[in-house]
Coordinates of C-alpha atoms in Angstrom, one line a residue:
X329 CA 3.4 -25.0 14.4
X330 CA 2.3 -21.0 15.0
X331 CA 2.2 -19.6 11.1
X332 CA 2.5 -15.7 10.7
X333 CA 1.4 -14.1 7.2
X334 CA 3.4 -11.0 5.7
X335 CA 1.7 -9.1 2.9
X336 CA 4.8 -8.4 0.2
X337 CA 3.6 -5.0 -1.3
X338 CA 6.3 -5.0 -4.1
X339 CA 9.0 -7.2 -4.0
X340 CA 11.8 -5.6 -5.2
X341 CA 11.7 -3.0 -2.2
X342 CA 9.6 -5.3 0.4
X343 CA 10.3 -9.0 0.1
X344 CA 14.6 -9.0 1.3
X345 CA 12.9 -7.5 4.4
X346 CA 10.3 -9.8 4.6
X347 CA 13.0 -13.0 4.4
X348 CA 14.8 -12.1 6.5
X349 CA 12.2 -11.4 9.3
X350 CA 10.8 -15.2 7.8
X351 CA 14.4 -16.3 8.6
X352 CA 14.1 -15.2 12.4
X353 CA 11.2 -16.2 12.6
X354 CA 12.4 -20.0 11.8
X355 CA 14.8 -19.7 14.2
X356 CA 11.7 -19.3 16.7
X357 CA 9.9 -22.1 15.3
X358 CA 7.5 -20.5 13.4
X359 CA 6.2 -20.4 10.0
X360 CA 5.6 -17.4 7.6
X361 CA 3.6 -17.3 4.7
X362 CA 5.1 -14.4 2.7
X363 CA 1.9 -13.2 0.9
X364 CA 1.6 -11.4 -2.4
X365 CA -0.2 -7.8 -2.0
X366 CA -3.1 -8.6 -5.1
X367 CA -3.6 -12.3 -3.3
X368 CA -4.2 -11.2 -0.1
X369 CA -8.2 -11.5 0.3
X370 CA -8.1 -15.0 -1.1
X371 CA -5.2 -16.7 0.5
X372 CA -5.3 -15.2 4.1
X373 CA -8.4 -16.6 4.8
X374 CA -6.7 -20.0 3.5
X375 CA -3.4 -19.9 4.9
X376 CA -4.7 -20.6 9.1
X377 CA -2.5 -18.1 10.2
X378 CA -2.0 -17.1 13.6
X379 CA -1.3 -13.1 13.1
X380 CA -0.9 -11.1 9.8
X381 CA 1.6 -8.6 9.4
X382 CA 0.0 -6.1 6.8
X383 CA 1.7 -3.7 4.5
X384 CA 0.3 -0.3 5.7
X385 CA -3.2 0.9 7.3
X386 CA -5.4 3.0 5.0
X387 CA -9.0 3.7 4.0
X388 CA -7.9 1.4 0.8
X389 CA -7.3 -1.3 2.8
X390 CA -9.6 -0.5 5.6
X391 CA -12.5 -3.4 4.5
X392 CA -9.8 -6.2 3.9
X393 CA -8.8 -5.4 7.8
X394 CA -12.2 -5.8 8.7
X395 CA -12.6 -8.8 7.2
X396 CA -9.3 -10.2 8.5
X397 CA -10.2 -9.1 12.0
X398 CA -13.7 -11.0 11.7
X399 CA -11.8 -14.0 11.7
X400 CA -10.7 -13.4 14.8
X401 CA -7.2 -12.8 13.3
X402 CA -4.5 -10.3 15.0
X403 CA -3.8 -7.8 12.7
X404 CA 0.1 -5.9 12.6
X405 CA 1.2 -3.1 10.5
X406 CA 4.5 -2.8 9.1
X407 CA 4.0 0.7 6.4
X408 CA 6.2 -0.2 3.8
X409 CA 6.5 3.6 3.0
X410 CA 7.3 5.1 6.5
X411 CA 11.3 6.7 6.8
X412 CA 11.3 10.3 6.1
X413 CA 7.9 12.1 5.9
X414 CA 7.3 15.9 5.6
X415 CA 7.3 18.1 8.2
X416 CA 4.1 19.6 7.5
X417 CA 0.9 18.6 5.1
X418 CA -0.7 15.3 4.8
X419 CA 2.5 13.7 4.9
X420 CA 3.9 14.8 8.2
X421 CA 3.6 12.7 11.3
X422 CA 1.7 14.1 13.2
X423 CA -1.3 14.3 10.5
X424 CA -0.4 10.7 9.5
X425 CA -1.6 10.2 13.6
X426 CA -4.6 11.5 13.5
X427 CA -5.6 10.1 10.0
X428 CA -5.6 7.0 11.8
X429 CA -7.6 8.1 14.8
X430 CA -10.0 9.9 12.4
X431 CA -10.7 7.0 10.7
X432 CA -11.3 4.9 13.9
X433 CA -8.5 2.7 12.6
X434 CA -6.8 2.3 16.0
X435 CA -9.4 -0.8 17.4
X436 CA -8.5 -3.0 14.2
X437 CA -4.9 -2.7 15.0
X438 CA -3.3 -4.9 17.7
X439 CA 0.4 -3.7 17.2
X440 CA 2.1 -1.2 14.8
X441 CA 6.2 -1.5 14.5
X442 CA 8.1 2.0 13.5
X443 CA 11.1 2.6 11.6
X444 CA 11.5 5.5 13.8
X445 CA 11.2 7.7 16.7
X446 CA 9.7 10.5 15.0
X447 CA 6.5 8.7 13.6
X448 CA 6.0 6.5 17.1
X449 CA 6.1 9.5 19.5
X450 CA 3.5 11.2 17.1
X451 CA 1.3 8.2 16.8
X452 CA 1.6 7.9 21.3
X453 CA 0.7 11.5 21.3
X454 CA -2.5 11.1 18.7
X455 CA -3.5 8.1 17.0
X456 CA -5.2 6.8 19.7
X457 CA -4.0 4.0 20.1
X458 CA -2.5 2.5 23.6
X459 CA 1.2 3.3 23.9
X460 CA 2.0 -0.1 24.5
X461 CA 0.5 -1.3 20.9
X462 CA 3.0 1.0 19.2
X463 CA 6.6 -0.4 18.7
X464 CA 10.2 0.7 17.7
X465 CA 12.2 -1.7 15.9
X466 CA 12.7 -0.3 12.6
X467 CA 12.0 -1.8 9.0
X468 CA 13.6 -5.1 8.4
X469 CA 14.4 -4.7 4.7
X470 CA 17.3 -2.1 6.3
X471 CA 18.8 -4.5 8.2
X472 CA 20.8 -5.5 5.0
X473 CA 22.5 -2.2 5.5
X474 CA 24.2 -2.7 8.6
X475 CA 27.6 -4.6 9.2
X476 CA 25.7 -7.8 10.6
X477 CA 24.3 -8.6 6.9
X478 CA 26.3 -6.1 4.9
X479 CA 28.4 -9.3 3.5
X480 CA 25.3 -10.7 1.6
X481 CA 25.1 -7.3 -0.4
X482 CA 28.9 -7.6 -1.5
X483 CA 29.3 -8.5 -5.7
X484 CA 31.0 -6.4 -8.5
X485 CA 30.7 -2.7 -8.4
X486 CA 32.8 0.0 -10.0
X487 CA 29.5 2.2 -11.6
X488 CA 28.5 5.6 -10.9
X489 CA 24.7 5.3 -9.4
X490 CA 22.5 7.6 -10.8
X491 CA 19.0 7.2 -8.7
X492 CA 15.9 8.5 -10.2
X493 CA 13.1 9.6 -8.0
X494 CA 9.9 10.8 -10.8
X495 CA 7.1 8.2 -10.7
X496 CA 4.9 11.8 -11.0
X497 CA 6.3 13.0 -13.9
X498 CA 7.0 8.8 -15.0
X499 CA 4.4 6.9 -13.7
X500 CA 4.6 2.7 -14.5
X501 CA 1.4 1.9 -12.8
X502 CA -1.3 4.6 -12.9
X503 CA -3.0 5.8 -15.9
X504 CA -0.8 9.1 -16.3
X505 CA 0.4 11.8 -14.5
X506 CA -2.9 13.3 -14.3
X507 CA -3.9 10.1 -12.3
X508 CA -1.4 10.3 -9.9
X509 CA -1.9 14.1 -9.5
X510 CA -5.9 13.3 -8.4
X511 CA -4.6 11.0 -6.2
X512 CA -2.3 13.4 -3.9
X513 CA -5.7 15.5 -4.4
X514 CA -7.5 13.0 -2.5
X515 CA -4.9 12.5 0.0
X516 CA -5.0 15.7 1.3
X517 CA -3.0 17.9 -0.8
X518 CA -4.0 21.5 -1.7
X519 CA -4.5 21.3 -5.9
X520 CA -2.5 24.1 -6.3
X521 CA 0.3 23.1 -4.5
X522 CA 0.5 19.4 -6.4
X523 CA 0.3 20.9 -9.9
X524 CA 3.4 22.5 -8.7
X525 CA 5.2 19.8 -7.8
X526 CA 4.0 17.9 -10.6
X527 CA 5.1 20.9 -12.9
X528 CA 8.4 21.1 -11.0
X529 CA 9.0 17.2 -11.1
X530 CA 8.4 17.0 -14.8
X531 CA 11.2 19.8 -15.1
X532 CA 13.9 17.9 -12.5
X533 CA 13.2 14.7 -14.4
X534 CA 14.4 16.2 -17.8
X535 CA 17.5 17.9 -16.2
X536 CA 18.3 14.4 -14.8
X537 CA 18.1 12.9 -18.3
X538 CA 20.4 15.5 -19.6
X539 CA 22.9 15.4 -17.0
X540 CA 23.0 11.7 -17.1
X541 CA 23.9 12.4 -20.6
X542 CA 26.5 14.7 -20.2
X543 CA 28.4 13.0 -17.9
X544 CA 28.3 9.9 -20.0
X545 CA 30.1 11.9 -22.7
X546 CA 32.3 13.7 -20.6
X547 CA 33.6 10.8 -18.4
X548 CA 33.6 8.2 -21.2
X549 CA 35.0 6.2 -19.2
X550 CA 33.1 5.8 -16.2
X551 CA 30.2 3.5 -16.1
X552 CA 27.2 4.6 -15.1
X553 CA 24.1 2.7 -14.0
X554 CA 20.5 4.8 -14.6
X555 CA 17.7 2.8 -11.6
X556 CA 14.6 4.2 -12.3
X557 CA 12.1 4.4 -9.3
X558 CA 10.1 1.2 -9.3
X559 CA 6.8 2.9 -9.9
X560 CA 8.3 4.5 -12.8
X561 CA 8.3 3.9 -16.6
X562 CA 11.8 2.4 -17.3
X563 CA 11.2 2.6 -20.9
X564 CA 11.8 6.7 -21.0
X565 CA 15.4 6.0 -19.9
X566 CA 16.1 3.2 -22.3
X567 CA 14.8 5.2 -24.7
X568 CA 17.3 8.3 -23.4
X569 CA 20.2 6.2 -23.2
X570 CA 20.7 3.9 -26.0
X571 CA 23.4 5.5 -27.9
X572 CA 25.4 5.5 -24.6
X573 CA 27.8 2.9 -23.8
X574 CA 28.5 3.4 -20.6
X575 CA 25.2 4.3 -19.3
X576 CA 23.3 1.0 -18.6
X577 CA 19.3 1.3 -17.7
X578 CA 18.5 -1.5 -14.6
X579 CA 15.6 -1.3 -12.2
X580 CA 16.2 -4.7 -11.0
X581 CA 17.2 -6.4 -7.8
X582 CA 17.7 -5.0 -4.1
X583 CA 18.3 -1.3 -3.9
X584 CA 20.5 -1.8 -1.1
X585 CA 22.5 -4.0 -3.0
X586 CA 23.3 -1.9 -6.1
X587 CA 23.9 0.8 -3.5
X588 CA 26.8 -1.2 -1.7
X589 CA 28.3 -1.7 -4.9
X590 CA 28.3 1.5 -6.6
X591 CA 31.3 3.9 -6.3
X592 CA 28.7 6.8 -5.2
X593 CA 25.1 7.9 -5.6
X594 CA 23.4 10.4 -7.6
X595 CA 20.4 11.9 -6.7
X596 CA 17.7 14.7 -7.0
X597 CA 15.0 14.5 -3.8
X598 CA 15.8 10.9 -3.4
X599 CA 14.8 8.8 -0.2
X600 CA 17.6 6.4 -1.4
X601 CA 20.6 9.1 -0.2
X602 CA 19.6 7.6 3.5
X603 CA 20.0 3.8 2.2
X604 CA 24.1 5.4 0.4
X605 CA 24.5 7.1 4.3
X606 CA 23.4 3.6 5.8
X607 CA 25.9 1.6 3.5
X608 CA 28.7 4.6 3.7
X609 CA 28.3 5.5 0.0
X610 CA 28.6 9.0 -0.9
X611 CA 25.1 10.1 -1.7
X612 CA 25.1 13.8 -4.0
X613 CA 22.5 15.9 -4.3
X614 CA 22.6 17.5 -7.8
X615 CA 21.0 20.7 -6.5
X616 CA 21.9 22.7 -9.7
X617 CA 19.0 20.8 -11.5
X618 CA 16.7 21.3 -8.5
X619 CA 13.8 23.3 -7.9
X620 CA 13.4 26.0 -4.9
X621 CA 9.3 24.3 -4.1
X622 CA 10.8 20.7 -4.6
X623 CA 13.9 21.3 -2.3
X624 CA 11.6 22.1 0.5
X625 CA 9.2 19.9 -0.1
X626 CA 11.9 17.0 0.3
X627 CA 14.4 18.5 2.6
X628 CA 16.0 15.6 4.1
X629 CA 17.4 14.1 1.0
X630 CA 19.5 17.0 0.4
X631 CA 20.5 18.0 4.0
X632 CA 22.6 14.5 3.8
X633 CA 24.0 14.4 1.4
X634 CA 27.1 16.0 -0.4
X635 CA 25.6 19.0 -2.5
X636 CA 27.0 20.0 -5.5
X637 CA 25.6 23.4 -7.4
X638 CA 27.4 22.7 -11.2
X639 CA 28.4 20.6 -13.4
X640 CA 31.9 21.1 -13.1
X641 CA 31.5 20.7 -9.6
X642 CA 29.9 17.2 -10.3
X643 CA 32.3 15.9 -12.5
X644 CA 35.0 16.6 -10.0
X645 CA 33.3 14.9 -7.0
X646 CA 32.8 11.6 -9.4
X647 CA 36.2 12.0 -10.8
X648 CA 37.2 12.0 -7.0
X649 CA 34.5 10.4 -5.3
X650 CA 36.7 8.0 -2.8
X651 CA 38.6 11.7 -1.4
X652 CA 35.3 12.7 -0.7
X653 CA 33.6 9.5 0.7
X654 CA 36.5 9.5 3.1
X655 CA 36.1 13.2 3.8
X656 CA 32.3 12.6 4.4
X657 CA 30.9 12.3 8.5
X658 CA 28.7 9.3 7.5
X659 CA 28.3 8.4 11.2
X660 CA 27.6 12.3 12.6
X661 CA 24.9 12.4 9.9
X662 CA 23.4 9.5 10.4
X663 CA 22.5 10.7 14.2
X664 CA 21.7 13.8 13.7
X665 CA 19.3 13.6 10.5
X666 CA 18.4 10.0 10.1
X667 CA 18.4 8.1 13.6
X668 CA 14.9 9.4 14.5
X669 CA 13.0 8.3 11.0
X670 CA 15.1 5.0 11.2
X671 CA 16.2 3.8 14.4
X672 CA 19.7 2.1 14.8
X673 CA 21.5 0.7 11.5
X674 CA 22.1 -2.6 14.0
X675 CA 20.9 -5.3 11.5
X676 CA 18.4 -6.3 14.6
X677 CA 14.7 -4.8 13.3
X678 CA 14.1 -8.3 12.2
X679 CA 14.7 -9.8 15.5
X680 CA 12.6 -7.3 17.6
X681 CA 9.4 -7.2 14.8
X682 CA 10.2 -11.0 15.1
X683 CA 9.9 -11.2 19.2
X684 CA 7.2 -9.2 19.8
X685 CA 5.2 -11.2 17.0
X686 CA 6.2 -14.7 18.9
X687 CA 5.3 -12.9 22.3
X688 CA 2.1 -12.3 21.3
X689 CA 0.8 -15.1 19.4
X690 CA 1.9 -17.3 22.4
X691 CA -0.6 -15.6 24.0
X692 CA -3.8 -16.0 21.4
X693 CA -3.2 -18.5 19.2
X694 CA -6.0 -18.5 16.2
X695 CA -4.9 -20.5 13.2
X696 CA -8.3 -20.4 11.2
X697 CA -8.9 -21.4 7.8
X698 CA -12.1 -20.0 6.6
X699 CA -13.4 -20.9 2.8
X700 CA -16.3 -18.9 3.1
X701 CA -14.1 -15.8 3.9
X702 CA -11.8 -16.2 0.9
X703 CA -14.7 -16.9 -1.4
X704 CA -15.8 -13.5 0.0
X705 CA -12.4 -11.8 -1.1
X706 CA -12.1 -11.6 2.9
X707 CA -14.7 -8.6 3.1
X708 CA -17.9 -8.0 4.3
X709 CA -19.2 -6.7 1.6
X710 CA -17.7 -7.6 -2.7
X711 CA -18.5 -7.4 -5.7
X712 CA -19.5 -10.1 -8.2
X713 CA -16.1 -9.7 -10.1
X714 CA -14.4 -10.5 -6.7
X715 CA -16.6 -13.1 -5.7
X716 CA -16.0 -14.4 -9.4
X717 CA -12.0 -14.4 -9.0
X718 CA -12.3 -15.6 -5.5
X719 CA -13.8 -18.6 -6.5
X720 CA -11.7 -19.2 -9.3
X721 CA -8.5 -18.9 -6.6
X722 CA -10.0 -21.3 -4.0
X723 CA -10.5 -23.7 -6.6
X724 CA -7.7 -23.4 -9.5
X725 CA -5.5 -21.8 -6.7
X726 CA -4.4 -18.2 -6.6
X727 CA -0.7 -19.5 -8.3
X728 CA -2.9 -20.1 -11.7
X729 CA -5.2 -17.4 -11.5
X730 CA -2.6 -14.3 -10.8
X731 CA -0.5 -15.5 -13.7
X732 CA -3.5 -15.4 -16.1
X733 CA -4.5 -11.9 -14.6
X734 CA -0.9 -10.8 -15.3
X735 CA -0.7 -11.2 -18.7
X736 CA -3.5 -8.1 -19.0
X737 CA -2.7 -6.5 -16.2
X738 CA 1.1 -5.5 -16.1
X739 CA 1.4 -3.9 -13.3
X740 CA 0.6 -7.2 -11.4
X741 CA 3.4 -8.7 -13.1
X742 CA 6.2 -7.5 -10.8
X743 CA 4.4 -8.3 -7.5
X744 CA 4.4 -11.9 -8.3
X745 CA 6.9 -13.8 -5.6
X746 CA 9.0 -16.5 -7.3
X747 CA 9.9 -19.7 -5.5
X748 CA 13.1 -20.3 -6.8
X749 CA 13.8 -16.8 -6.2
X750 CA 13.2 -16.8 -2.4
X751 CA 15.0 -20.5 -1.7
X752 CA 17.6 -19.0 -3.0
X753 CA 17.6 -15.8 -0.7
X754 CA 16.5 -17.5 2.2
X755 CA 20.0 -20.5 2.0
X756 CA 21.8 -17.3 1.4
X757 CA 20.8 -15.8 4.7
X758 CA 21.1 -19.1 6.5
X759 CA 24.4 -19.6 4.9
X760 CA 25.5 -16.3 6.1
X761 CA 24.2 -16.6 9.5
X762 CA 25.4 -20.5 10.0
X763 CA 22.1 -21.7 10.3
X764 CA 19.9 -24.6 9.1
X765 CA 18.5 -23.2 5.9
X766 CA 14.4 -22.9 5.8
X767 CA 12.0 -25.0 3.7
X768 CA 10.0 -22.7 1.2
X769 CA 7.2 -24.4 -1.0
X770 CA 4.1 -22.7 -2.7
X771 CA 0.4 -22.9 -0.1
X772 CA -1.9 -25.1 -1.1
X773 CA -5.9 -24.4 -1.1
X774 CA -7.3 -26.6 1.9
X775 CA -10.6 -27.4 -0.7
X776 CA -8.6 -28.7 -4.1
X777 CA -4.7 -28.5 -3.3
X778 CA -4.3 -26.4 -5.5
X779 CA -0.9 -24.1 -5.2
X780 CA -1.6 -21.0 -3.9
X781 CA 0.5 -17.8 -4.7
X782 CA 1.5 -17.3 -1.1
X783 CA 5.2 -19.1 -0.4
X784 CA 5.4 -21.0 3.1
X785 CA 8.8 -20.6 5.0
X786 CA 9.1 -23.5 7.6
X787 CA 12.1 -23.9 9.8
X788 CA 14.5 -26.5 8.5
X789 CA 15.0 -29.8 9.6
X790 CA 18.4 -30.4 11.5
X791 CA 20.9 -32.9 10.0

């Protein structure tokens, strides 16, 4: 049986999208092996896969693609982080192109999929790679949005959704703010122009905390649910919130599904205002707390969503939030504004990234194991402390050895994929869509058995 591997950046955002393109997949008889991002160089190798789907193509990851592609392995991209990009700067799509052709990234890359128009017709025009490598379908995890698989979002709603959007002023993973201001340095940003937006962001994250606030006491009777951005600090809002009892502070779970169940969604700058247009929630932008550099840095965000320039004017819209989500042209904005950076809200990317993957693995099947590789790290070229852990994952299995790493290193903790988590998603989606639910069960090495942290999603067994 063909296997295909999916590298699961972070889970909360990346693995509903991931299942359910593992669910189509099944119905095509074909496994996946949904594969941790910190894992990756050790199980791959193991897994004898027949095409890797990989998480997004940069110089970070550019010697792990090697590697994979030594092993004769066809290599896709999925970017995790594609949707709306700037329209000029590092960001924009037509300098994410040529970042790719620059770093002759285009030959390890046997087909991209695109959320969007936008991004594909600048990547035809000048990544370099051949047109017919480059594919729209959209981004899986969205396909929860539409109508087809909209029911499997559905549970108790009633809050106010206040979505916060300051991993720069907040960061969870990196060192401190300083950190994550060299690092949009090194991506291509002018200095002068990210300690502004780091300034600026700092400012709009402190407004948010004090509108929050306000709100609470002024509509003491509205919930309120605070989601911090999951590469920020959720401990600044717990702090910030205690004394209120209708505010509660919850990072958890799908996106998508606290959206579908939220009476309407707050915002400053926030991606998530296309994810409330998607689901028909009323997304506001709370442009009274937002700055003139960081409104034109984000545009998009704001342009679609319902703009409110006070307080007062604030409290109103919540107070009347159902006059104005019926008022709203959800389906006008969606084509005008969002259709280009995210295709059609059909509930189908799933089943086009999943047909062009079974189309071409038909043609070159590989399915390699390859010790030596993972005992590598699945480069040409590692260190001793990778070669160390490498070794200590072929043999103990990567299950054991990313649990012990976790307990130092927190940041790993939340990209760990549960079992019992995803057998639980994956009957859910079967359930939904009348099918015979998949079999999910931990890898194993090939050398000791050993479980691996990779989860296997075979196609079940009728009756």
């Amino acid at each position: 049986m063909a296997r295909i591997g999916f590298i699961v950046d972070h889970p909360k955002r990346d693995l509903p999208g991931g299942e359910l393109l593992a669910h189509e997949l099944a119905l095509r008889g074909i496994e996946t092996a949904l594969i941790p991002l910190y894992d990756q160089a050790v199980d791959v190798p193991l897994l004898g896969l027949d095409a890797l789907v990989i998480n997004f193509a940069r110089p970070v990851n550019r010697a792990l693609v090697e590697g994979y592609r030594a092993l004769g392995l066809p290599v896709f991209v999925l970017d995790t982080e594609g949707g709306i990009l700037a329209e000029s700067g590092g960001n924009a799509p037509s300098a994410f192109a040529q970042a790719i052709r620059e770093t002759g990234y285009g030959p390890l890359i046997d087909g991209y999929f695109f959320w969007g128009s936008a991004l594909r017709d600048a990547f035809v025009e000048g990544s370099g790679i051949p047109a017919d490598r480059l594919h729209l379908t959209g981004c899986p995890r969205f396909d929860f949005a539409a109508p087809r698989w909209r029911g499997l979002l559905a549970e108790t709603g009633g809050y106010v959704l206040a979505n916060a959007n300051f991993p720069l002023a907040n960061p969870r993973f990196s060192q401190s703010t300083e950190h994550e201001l060299e690092t949009m340095v090194a991506a291509g940003w002018p200095r002068d122009y990210a300690q502004q937006l780091v300034g600026d962001v700092r400012a709009i994250a402190d407004r948010f905390v004090s509108t929050i606030a306000t709100l609470a006491k002024r509509l003491p009777d509205q919930r309120f649910l605070v989601r911090p951005h999951p590469f920020e600090d959720e401990d600044r809002y717990r702090r910030a919130f205690t004394t209120y009892p209708n505010v509660t502070v919850d990072g958890s779970g799908s996106v998508l599904r606290v959206i579908a169940n939220a009476r309407c969604v707050l915002h400053v700058n926030c991606g998530t205002a296309v994810e409330a247009l998607m689901l028909e929630r009323l997304p506001i932008a709370m442009d009274f707390i937002n700055t003139p550099l960081m409104a034109s840095h984000s545009a998009l965000p704001n342009r679609i969503s319902l703009r409110v320039d006070s307080l007062e004017r604030l409290v109103d819209t919540i107070q009347n939030a159902s006059n104005y989500t019926e008022d709203f042209p959800f389906s006008k904005v969606f084509e005008k504004d969002i259709a280009a950076w995210f295709n059609r809200n059909d509930g189908n990317a799933s089943v086009r990234v999943a047909d062009i993957l079974a189309e071409h693995i038909t043609r070159r099947p590989v399915g390699v194991r390859r010790i030596r590789a993972a005992l590598s790290s699945s480069r040409k070229k590692s260190r001793g402390a990778q070669r160390l852990q490498a070794t200590a994952g072929v043999i103990f299995g990567t299950r054991t050895t990313s649990r012990l790493r976790s307990r130092f290193q927190a940041r790993r903790r939340d990209k760990i994929l549960d079992c019992d988590t995803v057998i639980a998603d994956m009957a859910r989606i079967a359930d939904h869509a009348g099918v015979t639910s998949t079999q999910v069960s931990h890898a194993r090495s090939p050398l000791t058995g050993a479980p691996l942290a990779s989860l296997l999603v075979q196609p079940g067994v009728q009756g």
